């Protein structure tokens, strides 16, 4: 018995020793250099240790950690997988190493570019990134988000509200972000603005937009951040004055920026209410949809771009957004193709900007002002991985040509994403939404190049789509052809049947109606209409409000949109299906042609 017990103890001790040895730590010290410069380069590192666990540093990012190019990790000894990436243009590194217990393992990695699009004038950016979206589950600082932008190889990244900064004036934000910017990675602030729920009702979202290149102060010295926030209504802000999205678009353009509608058909069902005067509802349509987009299109368009991809996982919503973009182009509206991530650093696992990203073509050095103009002009392509350069006669997307007998050359260059395994699978050339030419690849192609002769005699548009593995997609902006018969869509005006009445008696009052255009919350006066009898039909821009004034009465301002119950109901109840039907746009045209506004003025005190 004693011998048996001793043997059992010896065996048990041996097993414990083996377990301790197998689980003992090793040290991994890594350096990641850029192949061209030889210097340390920011990157994303994914280490899967001997226990199958992925090494992380921040709850904001669950697929690895961001590195400045140098890292040290204490890890379990044994077989370890290391993967290093840097955006889409750089070839990923995948390496296996067997870490020895008690030893320091030093490794040096060199990152090489598969393609350098900046040398070709194409710059990648993400204009829809939240530092603090609102959940604040994870706290991050500016240094962390700057490192993330560099690791994702973004030329620029725009941080939207809120920010980890007291009193975030434009000047304070610009100072903090300039401190962390480099020539290759510019950090800037922007707003998801307008971020507008009609009277604070999340079931009636007018739509969310992002901005780029907005100057922080108006000519009157007003804080543009405050102005755009005041002109938006978030969840439950039912008591705020109501503004239309196009009024924020005006301010953004006045400040030199561009504006794009994001996640235009995103919605879900969930519980909401219990605040802002709204009762608790267990199941309702909670909307991020851009229901004001049809109106803003007809009235201008008052915006510049449309996100045809927002988040690579939103497959159905992205397909619907692309369908809406094609419909707008088919009806003559030259809207830029954009994409953004809607990354939220304060959500667990949400700090992943640049998936997708917008590439913009610029001549010469990069600047935000130039990028804003180029995006508005449609000089873009959008991608969740594949890379794409398309030109017609060496001109980038957004270019316009005369239709006719001249043969032109459509050039296509495409590359598979450097960060992911897999190759290009298909290339499509679309004409007026239909597949005009298609190239099916063998699944082993990391790149593709061709020239296509193109003879276009009619008004039309073209774009190119590239498909990679796992639903990765890239889409170019549109190229336009116009014959002599083309007439660009003109902004739709509102026909208003206006009455100005005494509020107590209903008597009609001789009055003056002044067109008032809002830039955010700032009013600017325009044309005047005299109503000698107190009523008239007037044709006004649909983006204008009307201020009625009569002697002895307090003035009143009404909006042909926001003070027209029928128009408000139509817009705020649009479904995702409605947004992709031109019948919805026609319905708004009919309603804009028949707007009733009654100004009931109160007498002023003698």
Coordinates of C-alpha atoms in Angstrom, one line a residue:
X1 CA 0.0 0.0 0.0
X2 CA 2.8 2.4 0.9
X3 CA 4.7 1.6 -2.3
X4 CA 1.5 2.1 -4.3
X5 CA 0.8 5.4 -2.6
X6 CA 4.3 6.6 -3.2
X7 CA 4.1 5.7 -6.9
X8 CA 0.8 7.5 -7.2
X9 CA 2.3 10.6 -5.5
X10 CA 5.3 10.5 -7.9
X11 CA 3.1 10.2 -10.9
X12 CA 0.9 13.1 -9.7
X13 CA 3.9 15.3 -9.1
X14 CA 5.2 14.5 -12.6
X15 CA 1.9 15.5 -14.1
X16 CA 1.9 18.7 -12.2
X17 CA 5.4 19.5 -13.3
X18 CA 4.5 18.9 -16.9
X19 CA 1.5 21.1 -16.6
X20 CA 3.5 23.9 -15.0
X21 CA 6.2 23.6 -17.7
X22 CA 3.6 23.7 -20.5
X23 CA 1.9 26.7 -18.9
X24 CA 5.0 28.7 -18.1
X25 CA 5.4 32.1 -19.6
X26 CA 7.6 33.4 -22.4
X27 CA 8.2 36.9 -23.5
X28 CA 7.6 38.1 -27.0
X29 CA 9.1 41.3 -28.2
X30 CA 8.1 42.4 -31.6
X31 CA 9.1 45.2 -34.0
X32 CA 7.2 46.1 -37.1
X33 CA 9.0 48.1 -39.8
X34 CA 7.8 49.7 -43.0
X35 CA 9.5 48.2 -45.9
X36 CA 10.0 51.5 -47.7
X37 CA 11.2 53.7 -44.9
X38 CA 12.6 51.1 -42.5
X39 CA 11.0 52.9 -39.6
X40 CA 8.6 51.5 -37.0
X41 CA 5.0 51.6 -38.4
X42 CA 1.7 51.6 -36.6
X43 CA -0.3 48.5 -37.2
X44 CA -2.9 46.1 -35.8
X45 CA -1.5 43.0 -34.1
X46 CA -3.5 39.8 -33.5
X47 CA -1.7 37.3 -31.3
X48 CA -3.4 33.9 -30.6
X49 CA -1.6 32.4 -27.7
X50 CA -0.9 28.7 -27.0
X51 CA -4.2 28.5 -25.1
X52 CA -6.1 29.8 -28.1
X53 CA -6.8 33.2 -26.6
X54 CA -6.6 36.4 -28.6
X55 CA -4.5 39.0 -26.8
X56 CA -6.2 42.4 -26.4
X57 CA -5.4 45.6 -24.7
X58 CA -8.7 47.6 -24.8
X59 CA -12.3 46.5 -24.6
X60 CA -12.9 48.9 -27.5
X61 CA -11.1 46.4 -29.8
X62 CA -11.6 42.7 -29.3
X63 CA -9.7 41.3 -32.4
X64 CA -6.2 42.1 -31.2
X65 CA -4.5 45.4 -30.2
X66 CA -3.2 48.5 -31.9
X67 CA 0.6 49.0 -31.9
X68 CA 2.9 51.9 -32.6
X69 CA 5.2 49.3 -34.2
X70 CA 6.8 47.9 -31.1
X71 CA 5.3 45.7 -28.5
X72 CA 6.2 43.4 -25.6
X73 CA 3.9 40.6 -24.4
X74 CA 4.2 37.9 -21.7
X75 CA 2.5 34.9 -23.1
X76 CA 2.0 31.2 -22.4
X77 CA 4.8 29.1 -23.9
X78 CA 4.0 27.0 -26.9
X79 CA 2.8 27.4 -30.4
X80 CA 1.6 31.0 -31.0
X81 CA 0.1 32.6 -34.1
X82 CA 0.9 36.2 -35.0
X83 CA -1.0 38.3 -37.6
X84 CA -0.2 41.9 -38.5
X85 CA -2.3 44.1 -40.7
X86 CA -2.3 47.8 -41.7
X87 CA -5.4 48.8 -43.7
X88 CA -6.3 47.5 -47.1
X89 CA -3.2 48.5 -49.1
X90 CA -0.6 46.6 -47.1
X91 CA 0.1 42.9 -47.2
X92 CA -0.8 41.1 -44.0
X93 CA 1.8 39.1 -42.2
X94 CA 0.9 35.7 -40.8
X95 CA 3.5 33.8 -38.8
X96 CA 3.7 30.9 -36.4
X97 CA 6.3 30.8 -33.6
X98 CA 6.9 28.3 -30.8
X99 CA 7.6 30.4 -27.7
X100 CA 10.0 28.8 -25.3
X101 CA 9.2 29.0 -21.5
X102 CA 11.5 31.4 -19.7
X103 CA 13.0 32.9 -22.8
X104 CA 12.6 36.3 -24.5
X105 CA 11.7 35.8 -28.1
X106 CA 12.6 38.8 -30.4
X107 CA 10.9 39.1 -33.7
X108 CA 11.1 41.7 -36.5
X109 CA 8.4 42.0 -39.1
X110 CA 8.4 44.1 -42.3
X111 CA 5.2 45.4 -43.8
X112 CA 5.0 45.8 -47.6
X113 CA 2.4 47.6 -49.6
X114 CA 0.5 45.6 -52.2
X115 CA -0.4 49.0 -53.8
X116 CA 0.2 52.6 -52.8
X117 CA -2.9 54.5 -53.8
X118 CA -1.7 57.8 -52.3
X119 CA 1.0 57.9 -54.9
X120 CA -1.8 57.7 -57.4
X121 CA -3.8 60.6 -55.8
X122 CA -6.3 58.4 -53.9
X123 CA -6.7 59.1 -50.1
X124 CA -8.6 56.9 -47.7
X125 CA -10.7 58.3 -44.9
X126 CA -13.6 57.6 -42.5
X127 CA -15.9 60.6 -41.7
X128 CA -18.3 58.8 -39.4
X129 CA -16.5 57.7 -36.3
X130 CA -17.7 58.3 -32.7
X131 CA -15.2 58.8 -29.9
X132 CA -18.1 58.7 -27.4
X133 CA -21.3 57.7 -29.0
X134 CA -23.3 57.8 -25.8
X135 CA -23.0 54.4 -24.2
X136 CA -19.7 55.3 -22.5
X137 CA -19.2 51.7 -21.6
X138 CA -15.5 52.0 -22.6
X139 CA -13.4 55.0 -22.0
X140 CA -10.8 56.0 -24.6
X141 CA -8.5 58.9 -25.0
X142 CA -7.3 60.9 -28.0
X143 CA -4.0 59.1 -28.1
X144 CA -5.7 55.8 -28.5
X145 CA -8.0 56.8 -31.3
X146 CA -5.1 58.5 -33.1
X147 CA -3.1 55.3 -32.9
X148 CA -6.1 53.4 -34.3
X149 CA -6.4 55.7 -37.3
X150 CA -2.7 55.3 -38.0
X151 CA -2.9 51.5 -37.6
X152 CA -5.8 51.4 -40.1
X153 CA -3.7 53.5 -42.6
X154 CA -6.3 56.2 -42.8
X155 CA -5.2 59.5 -44.4
X156 CA -7.9 61.2 -42.3
X157 CA -10.4 60.2 -39.6
X158 CA -13.2 62.5 -38.3
X159 CA -14.2 62.1 -34.7
X160 CA -17.9 62.9 -34.0
X161 CA -19.7 63.7 -30.8
X162 CA -19.1 63.3 -28.0
X163 CA -15.5 63.8 -27.1
X164 CA -13.4 63.1 -24.1
X165 CA -12.8 66.8 -23.6
X166 CA -14.3 69.4 -21.3
X167 CA -16.0 72.3 -23.2
X168 CA -15.3 70.9 -26.7
X169 CA -15.2 74.2 -28.7
X170 CA -13.9 73.9 -32.3
X171 CA -10.6 75.6 -31.2
X172 CA -10.0 73.2 -28.3
X173 CA -10.8 70.2 -30.5
X174 CA -8.6 71.4 -33.3
X175 CA -5.7 71.9 -30.9
X176 CA -6.0 68.5 -29.4
X177 CA -6.3 66.7 -32.7
X178 CA -3.5 68.7 -34.4
X179 CA -1.2 67.5 -31.6
X180 CA -1.8 63.9 -32.6
X181 CA -1.9 64.3 -36.4
X182 CA 0.9 63.4 -38.8
X183 CA 1.4 64.2 -42.5
X184 CA 0.1 60.7 -43.3
X185 CA -2.8 60.6 -40.8
X186 CA -4.9 63.7 -40.1
X187 CA -7.3 63.7 -37.2
X188 CA -10.2 66.1 -37.4
X189 CA -13.6 66.6 -35.7
X190 CA -16.9 66.5 -37.3
X191 CA -20.5 65.8 -36.2
X192 CA -23.0 63.2 -37.1
X193 CA -25.2 66.1 -38.0
X194 CA -27.9 66.6 -38.6
X195 CA -28.8 63.7 -36.3
X196 CA -32.4 64.5 -36.3
X197 CA -35.4 62.8 -34.7
X198 CA -38.6 64.6 -35.4
X199 CA -39.6 66.1 -32.0
X200 CA -37.3 63.6 -30.4
X201 CA -39.3 60.6 -31.6
X202 CA -36.9 57.7 -32.5
X203 CA -39.7 56.2 -34.6
X204 CA -39.7 59.3 -36.8
X205 CA -36.0 59.8 -37.6
X206 CA -35.5 62.4 -40.4
X207 CA -32.1 61.0 -41.0
X208 CA -28.5 61.1 -39.9
X209 CA -25.6 62.7 -41.8
X210 CA -21.9 63.1 -41.5
X211 CA -19.8 66.1 -42.4
X212 CA -16.2 66.8 -43.6
X213 CA -14.2 70.0 -43.9
X214 CA -16.5 72.2 -41.9
X215 CA -15.0 75.5 -40.5
X216 CA -15.7 75.8 -36.8
X217 CA -16.9 79.4 -36.6
X218 CA -19.4 81.2 -38.7
X219 CA -18.7 84.7 -40.0
X220 CA -20.7 86.0 -37.0
X221 CA -18.4 84.1 -34.7
X222 CA -20.9 81.4 -33.7
X223 CA -19.7 78.0 -32.6
X224 CA -20.7 75.6 -35.4
X225 CA -20.7 72.6 -33.1
X226 CA -23.3 74.3 -30.9
X227 CA -25.3 75.5 -33.9
X228 CA -25.6 72.0 -35.5
X229 CA -26.4 70.4 -32.1
X230 CA -29.2 73.1 -31.6
X231 CA -30.6 72.3 -35.1
X232 CA -30.8 68.6 -34.3
X233 CA -33.1 66.7 -32.0
X234 CA -31.9 63.5 -30.4
X235 CA -33.8 60.8 -28.6
X236 CA -36.5 62.3 -26.4
X237 CA -35.6 65.9 -27.1
X238 CA -39.3 66.7 -27.7
X239 CA -39.2 70.2 -26.4
X240 CA -36.5 71.5 -28.8
X241 CA -37.5 73.7 -31.7
X242 CA -37.8 71.7 -34.9
X243 CA -35.5 72.1 -37.8
X244 CA -35.3 70.3 -41.1
X245 CA -32.1 68.5 -42.2
X246 CA -31.8 70.8 -45.2
X247 CA -31.4 73.8 -42.8
X248 CA -28.3 72.1 -41.3
X249 CA -27.1 71.2 -44.7
X250 CA -27.1 74.9 -45.6
X251 CA -24.9 75.7 -42.6
X252 CA -22.5 72.9 -43.5
X253 CA -22.1 74.2 -47.0
X254 CA -21.8 77.8 -45.8
X255 CA -18.9 76.6 -43.7
X256 CA -17.1 75.0 -46.6
X257 CA -18.0 71.4 -45.8
X258 CA -19.6 68.5 -47.6
X259 CA -22.4 66.4 -46.1
X260 CA -23.5 62.8 -46.8
X261 CA -26.5 60.8 -45.6
X262 CA -25.4 57.7 -43.6
X263 CA -27.1 54.3 -43.0
X264 CA -30.2 55.6 -45.0
X265 CA -32.3 52.5 -44.5
X266 CA -31.3 51.2 -41.1
X267 CA -34.1 50.4 -38.7
X268 CA -35.0 47.8 -36.1
X269 CA -37.7 46.8 -33.7
X270 CA -37.3 47.3 -29.9
X271 CA -38.5 48.9 -26.7
X272 CA -38.6 52.7 -26.5
X273 CA -40.3 55.5 -24.6
X274 CA -40.8 56.5 -21.0
X275 CA -39.1 59.9 -21.5
X276 CA -39.7 63.2 -23.2
X277 CA -43.5 62.9 -22.9
X278 CA -43.5 59.6 -24.9
X279 CA -45.2 56.5 -23.3
X280 CA -43.2 53.3 -22.9
X281 CA -43.7 51.0 -25.9
X282 CA -42.4 47.4 -25.8
X283 CA -42.1 47.0 -29.6
X284 CA -41.9 49.9 -32.1
X285 CA -39.9 50.7 -35.2
X286 CA -36.8 52.5 -34.1
X287 CA -35.3 54.3 -37.1
X288 CA -32.0 55.6 -38.3
X289 CA -33.6 55.9 -41.8
X290 CA -33.0 59.0 -44.0
X291 CA -36.7 59.6 -44.5
X292 CA -36.1 63.3 -45.4
X293 CA -33.7 62.3 -48.2
X294 CA -36.4 62.3 -50.9
X295 CA -37.5 65.8 -49.9
X296 CA -33.9 67.0 -49.7
X297 CA -33.2 65.5 -53.1
X298 CA -36.2 67.3 -54.7
X299 CA -35.4 70.6 -53.0
X300 CA -31.8 70.8 -54.1
X301 CA -30.3 68.3 -53.7
X302 CA -29.3 69.9 -50.4
X303 CA -26.7 67.2 -49.6
X304 CA -23.7 65.9 -51.4
X305 CA -23.4 62.1 -50.9
X306 CA -25.1 58.9 -49.9
X307 CA -23.4 56.1 -47.9
X308 CA -23.9 53.1 -50.1
X309 CA -22.0 51.0 -47.6
X310 CA -22.2 51.6 -43.8
X311 CA -20.6 48.7 -41.9
X312 CA -19.7 45.6 -43.8
X313 CA -22.1 43.5 -41.9
X314 CA -25.2 45.4 -42.9
X315 CA -25.7 43.4 -46.1
X316 CA -29.4 44.0 -46.8
X317 CA -29.3 47.6 -45.8
X318 CA -26.2 48.3 -47.9
X319 CA -27.9 46.6 -50.9
X320 CA -30.9 48.8 -50.5
X321 CA -28.8 51.9 -50.1
X322 CA -27.0 51.1 -53.4
X323 CA -30.4 50.7 -55.0
X324 CA -31.5 54.1 -53.8
X325 CA -28.2 55.7 -55.1
X326 CA -28.8 54.1 -58.6
X327 CA -32.3 55.3 -58.7
X328 CA -31.2 58.9 -57.9
X329 CA -28.6 58.7 -60.7
X330 CA -31.2 57.3 -63.1
X331 CA -33.3 60.4 -62.4
X332 CA -30.5 62.8 -63.2
X333 CA -29.3 63.5 -59.6
X334 CA -25.5 63.4 -59.5
X335 CA -25.0 62.2 -55.9
X336 CA -21.6 61.1 -54.7
X337 CA -21.0 57.5 -53.6
X338 CA -19.7 57.5 -50.1
X339 CA -19.2 55.0 -47.3
X340 CA -18.4 55.1 -43.5
X341 CA -18.0 52.8 -40.6
X342 CA -20.2 54.4 -37.8
X343 CA -17.5 53.0 -35.5
X344 CA -18.1 53.7 -31.8
X345 CA -15.1 53.6 -29.6
X346 CA -17.1 53.5 -26.4
X347 CA -18.8 50.3 -27.3
X348 CA -17.1 46.9 -26.5
X349 CA -15.5 45.8 -29.8
X350 CA -16.7 49.0 -31.6
X351 CA -13.4 50.8 -32.1
X352 CA -13.0 49.6 -35.7
X353 CA -12.9 52.6 -38.1
X354 CA -12.3 52.3 -41.8
X355 CA -14.5 49.3 -42.4
X356 CA -15.7 50.5 -44.8
X357 CA -13.8 53.6 -46.0
X358 CA -14.1 56.2 -48.7
X359 CA -11.2 56.9 -51.1
X360 CA -11.1 60.3 -52.6
X361 CA -9.1 61.5 -55.6
X362 CA -7.2 64.7 -55.2
X363 CA -4.6 66.6 -57.2
X364 CA -1.5 67.5 -55.3
X365 CA -1.2 67.6 -51.5
X366 CA -4.0 66.4 -49.2
X367 CA -6.2 68.8 -47.3
X368 CA -9.6 68.5 -45.7
X369 CA -10.9 71.4 -47.8
X370 CA -9.8 69.7 -51.0
X371 CA -11.3 66.4 -49.8
X372 CA -14.7 68.0 -49.1
X373 CA -14.8 69.5 -52.6
X374 CA -13.7 66.2 -54.2
X375 CA -16.3 64.2 -52.3
X376 CA -19.0 66.6 -53.3
X377 CA -17.8 66.3 -56.9
X378 CA -18.2 62.5 -56.7
X379 CA -14.4 61.7 -57.1
X380 CA -14.7 58.6 -54.9
X381 CA -14.7 54.9 -54.5
X382 CA -16.0 53.0 -51.5
X383 CA -14.7 49.7 -50.2
X384 CA -14.9 47.1 -47.6
X385 CA -11.6 45.6 -48.8
X386 CA -10.9 45.5 -52.6
X387 CA -9.1 48.4 -54.1
X388 CA -10.2 50.1 -57.3
X389 CA -9.0 52.8 -59.7
X390 CA -11.3 53.6 -62.6
X391 CA -10.9 56.3 -65.2
X392 CA -12.5 57.3 -68.5
X393 CA -10.0 58.9 -70.8
X394 CA -7.8 59.3 -67.6
X395 CA -10.5 61.2 -65.8
X396 CA -11.7 60.1 -62.3
X397 CA -15.3 59.2 -61.2
X398 CA -17.5 62.3 -61.0
X399 CA -16.4 63.4 -64.5
X400 CA -18.9 64.3 -67.1
X401 CA -18.7 63.7 -70.9
X402 CA -20.7 64.7 -74.0
X403 CA -22.5 61.7 -75.5
X404 CA -21.8 61.3 -79.1
X405 CA -19.7 59.5 -81.7
X406 CA -16.4 59.6 -79.9
X407 CA -15.0 56.3 -78.6
X408 CA -13.6 56.6 -75.1
X409 CA -11.5 54.3 -72.9
X410 CA -12.7 53.0 -69.6
X411 CA -9.6 51.8 -67.6
X412 CA -10.0 49.5 -64.6
X413 CA -7.4 48.5 -62.1
X414 CA -8.4 46.4 -59.1
X415 CA -6.5 44.6 -56.3
X416 CA -7.6 42.2 -53.6
X417 CA -7.4 43.6 -50.0
X418 CA -4.0 43.1 -48.6
X419 CA -5.3 42.4 -45.1
X420 CA -7.4 39.3 -45.9
X421 CA -6.8 36.0 -47.6
X422 CA -8.7 35.5 -50.8
X423 CA -8.8 37.0 -54.2
X424 CA -11.0 39.0 -56.6
X425 CA -13.9 37.0 -57.9
X426 CA -15.9 39.3 -60.2
X427 CA -15.8 42.8 -61.9
X428 CA -19.0 44.5 -63.1
X429 CA -19.4 47.6 -65.2
X430 CA -22.8 49.0 -64.7
X431 CA -24.7 51.3 -67.1
X432 CA -27.8 52.9 -65.7
X433 CA -27.9 50.3 -62.9
X434 CA -27.8 47.3 -65.4
X435 CA -24.7 45.1 -65.8
X436 CA -23.1 46.3 -69.1
X437 CA -19.9 44.3 -69.0
X438 CA -18.8 41.5 -66.6
X439 CA -15.5 39.8 -65.9
X440 CA -15.6 36.6 -63.9
X441 CA -12.2 35.7 -62.3
X442 CA -10.8 32.3 -61.4
X443 CA -10.7 33.0 -57.7
X444 CA -6.9 33.1 -57.7
X445 CA -6.5 36.6 -59.0
X446 CA -5.0 39.2 -56.6
X447 CA -5.2 41.9 -59.2
X448 CA -7.0 42.8 -62.4
X449 CA -6.4 45.3 -65.1
X450 CA -8.2 46.0 -68.4
X451 CA -9.2 48.8 -70.8
X452 CA -12.7 48.8 -72.3
X453 CA -13.7 50.8 -75.4
X454 CA -16.9 52.7 -74.7
X455 CA -19.1 54.5 -77.3
X456 CA -22.0 56.3 -75.6
X457 CA -24.5 58.3 -77.6
X458 CA -27.2 58.8 -74.9
X459 CA -27.5 60.3 -71.5
X460 CA -26.3 57.7 -69.1
X461 CA -24.0 56.9 -66.2
X462 CA -21.5 54.2 -65.5
X463 CA -19.8 52.8 -62.4
X464 CA -17.6 49.8 -61.6
X465 CA -18.1 47.2 -58.9
X466 CA -15.5 44.8 -57.6
X467 CA -16.2 41.7 -55.5
X468 CA -13.8 39.9 -53.3
X469 CA -14.1 37.1 -50.7
X470 CA -16.7 37.0 -48.0
X471 CA -18.9 39.7 -49.6
X472 CA -16.1 42.3 -49.8
X473 CA -17.1 45.0 -52.3
X474 CA -15.7 48.1 -53.8
X475 CA -17.8 50.6 -55.8
X476 CA -16.6 53.5 -57.9
X477 CA -18.3 56.8 -58.1
X478 CA -20.3 57.4 -61.3
X479 CA -19.2 58.7 -64.7
X480 CA -21.7 60.8 -66.5
X481 CA -22.6 61.1 -70.2
X482 CA -25.2 63.7 -71.5
X483 CA -26.6 64.3 -74.9
X484 CA -28.0 67.6 -76.0
X485 CA -31.5 66.8 -74.7
X486 CA -30.4 66.4 -71.1
X487 CA -31.8 68.9 -68.6
X488 CA -30.6 68.6 -65.1
X489 CA -33.3 68.4 -62.4
X490 CA -34.2 71.8 -61.1
X491 CA -35.0 72.3 -57.4
X492 CA -38.7 71.8 -56.8
X493 CA -40.5 74.9 -55.4
X494 CA -43.4 74.9 -53.1
X495 CA -46.7 76.5 -54.1
X496 CA -48.1 77.9 -50.9
X497 CA -51.7 79.1 -50.5
X498 CA -51.0 81.6 -47.7
X499 CA -53.6 83.4 -45.5
X500 CA -52.8 85.9 -42.8
X501 CA -55.5 86.3 -40.2
X502 CA -56.3 88.1 -37.0
X503 CA -55.9 85.3 -34.4
X504 CA -59.1 86.3 -32.6
X505 CA -61.5 87.3 -35.4
X506 CA -60.2 85.3 -38.3
X507 CA -60.2 88.6 -40.4
X508 CA -57.8 88.6 -43.3
X509 CA -54.9 91.1 -42.8
X510 CA -52.9 92.9 -45.4
X511 CA -49.4 91.6 -44.8
X512 CA -45.9 91.0 -46.2
X513 CA -44.4 87.5 -46.4
X514 CA -40.6 87.4 -46.3
X515 CA -38.7 84.3 -47.4
X516 CA -36.4 83.3 -44.6
X517 CA -33.6 80.7 -45.2
X518 CA -32.0 79.1 -42.2
X519 CA -28.3 78.3 -42.0
X520 CA -28.6 76.1 -38.9
X521 CA -30.5 78.3 -36.6
X522 CA -29.4 81.6 -38.1
X523 CA -32.1 83.3 -40.3
X524 CA -31.3 85.1 -43.5
X525 CA -33.9 87.2 -45.3
X526 CA -34.8 86.9 -48.9
X527 CA -37.6 87.8 -51.3
X528 CA -40.7 89.6 -50.1
X529 CA -44.3 89.0 -51.2
X530 CA -47.1 91.5 -50.5
X531 CA -50.5 90.2 -49.7
X532 CA -52.8 93.2 -50.2
X533 CA -55.9 91.2 -49.4
X534 CA -54.4 88.9 -46.8
X535 CA -54.2 85.9 -49.0
X536 CA -52.4 84.7 -52.1
X537 CA -50.6 81.9 -53.8
X538 CA -46.9 82.3 -53.7
X539 CA -44.1 80.1 -55.2
X540 CA -41.1 79.9 -52.9
X541 CA -38.1 77.7 -52.5
X542 CA -39.1 74.6 -50.6
X543 CA -36.1 75.2 -48.2
X544 CA -37.4 78.6 -47.2
X545 CA -39.6 79.5 -44.3
X546 CA -42.1 82.4 -44.5
X547 CA -42.4 85.2 -42.0
X548 CA -45.8 87.1 -42.0
X549 CA -45.9 90.7 -40.8
X550 CA -48.8 93.0 -40.5
X551 CA -49.0 96.4 -38.8
X552 CA -50.0 96.2 -35.2
X553 CA -49.4 92.4 -35.0
X554 CA -46.5 90.2 -33.8
X555 CA -44.8 88.5 -36.7
X556 CA -45.1 84.7 -37.2
X557 CA -42.8 82.4 -39.2
X558 CA -44.0 79.1 -40.7
X559 CA -42.3 76.4 -42.8
X560 CA -43.9 74.9 -45.9
X561 CA -42.5 71.6 -44.8
X562 CA -42.5 71.5 -41.0
X563 CA -45.9 73.3 -40.6
X564 CA -47.6 71.2 -43.2
X565 CA -49.1 68.2 -41.4
X566 CA -49.7 66.2 -44.5
X567 CA -46.1 66.6 -45.7
X568 CA -44.7 65.9 -42.2
X569 CA -46.8 62.7 -42.0
X570 CA -45.7 61.5 -45.4
X571 CA -42.0 62.1 -44.8
X572 CA -41.9 60.7 -41.2
X573 CA -43.7 57.5 -42.1
X574 CA -41.7 56.5 -45.1
X575 CA -40.5 52.9 -44.9
X576 CA -37.3 51.5 -46.3
X577 CA -39.2 50.2 -49.3
X578 CA -40.7 53.7 -49.9
X579 CA -37.2 55.3 -50.1
X580 CA -36.3 53.1 -53.0
X581 CA -39.5 53.9 -55.0
X582 CA -39.7 57.0 -57.2
X583 CA -43.4 57.1 -56.5
X584 CA -42.5 58.5 -53.1
X585 CA -40.7 61.4 -54.7
X586 CA -43.6 62.0 -57.0
X587 CA -46.0 62.1 -54.0
X588 CA -43.9 64.8 -52.4
X589 CA -43.9 66.8 -55.6
X590 CA -47.7 66.8 -55.6
X591 CA -47.8 67.8 -51.9
X592 CA -45.3 70.6 -52.4
X593 CA -47.5 72.0 -55.2
X594 CA -50.4 72.3 -52.8
X595 CA -49.3 73.6 -49.4
X596 CA -51.7 75.6 -47.1
X597 CA -50.3 77.9 -44.5
X598 CA -52.5 80.0 -42.2
X599 CA -50.7 82.7 -40.2
X600 CA -52.8 83.6 -37.2
X601 CA -51.3 86.8 -35.8
X602 CA -51.7 88.1 -32.3
X603 CA -52.2 91.8 -31.8
X604 CA -49.3 93.6 -30.1
X605 CA -50.0 95.6 -27.0
X606 CA -50.8 99.3 -27.6

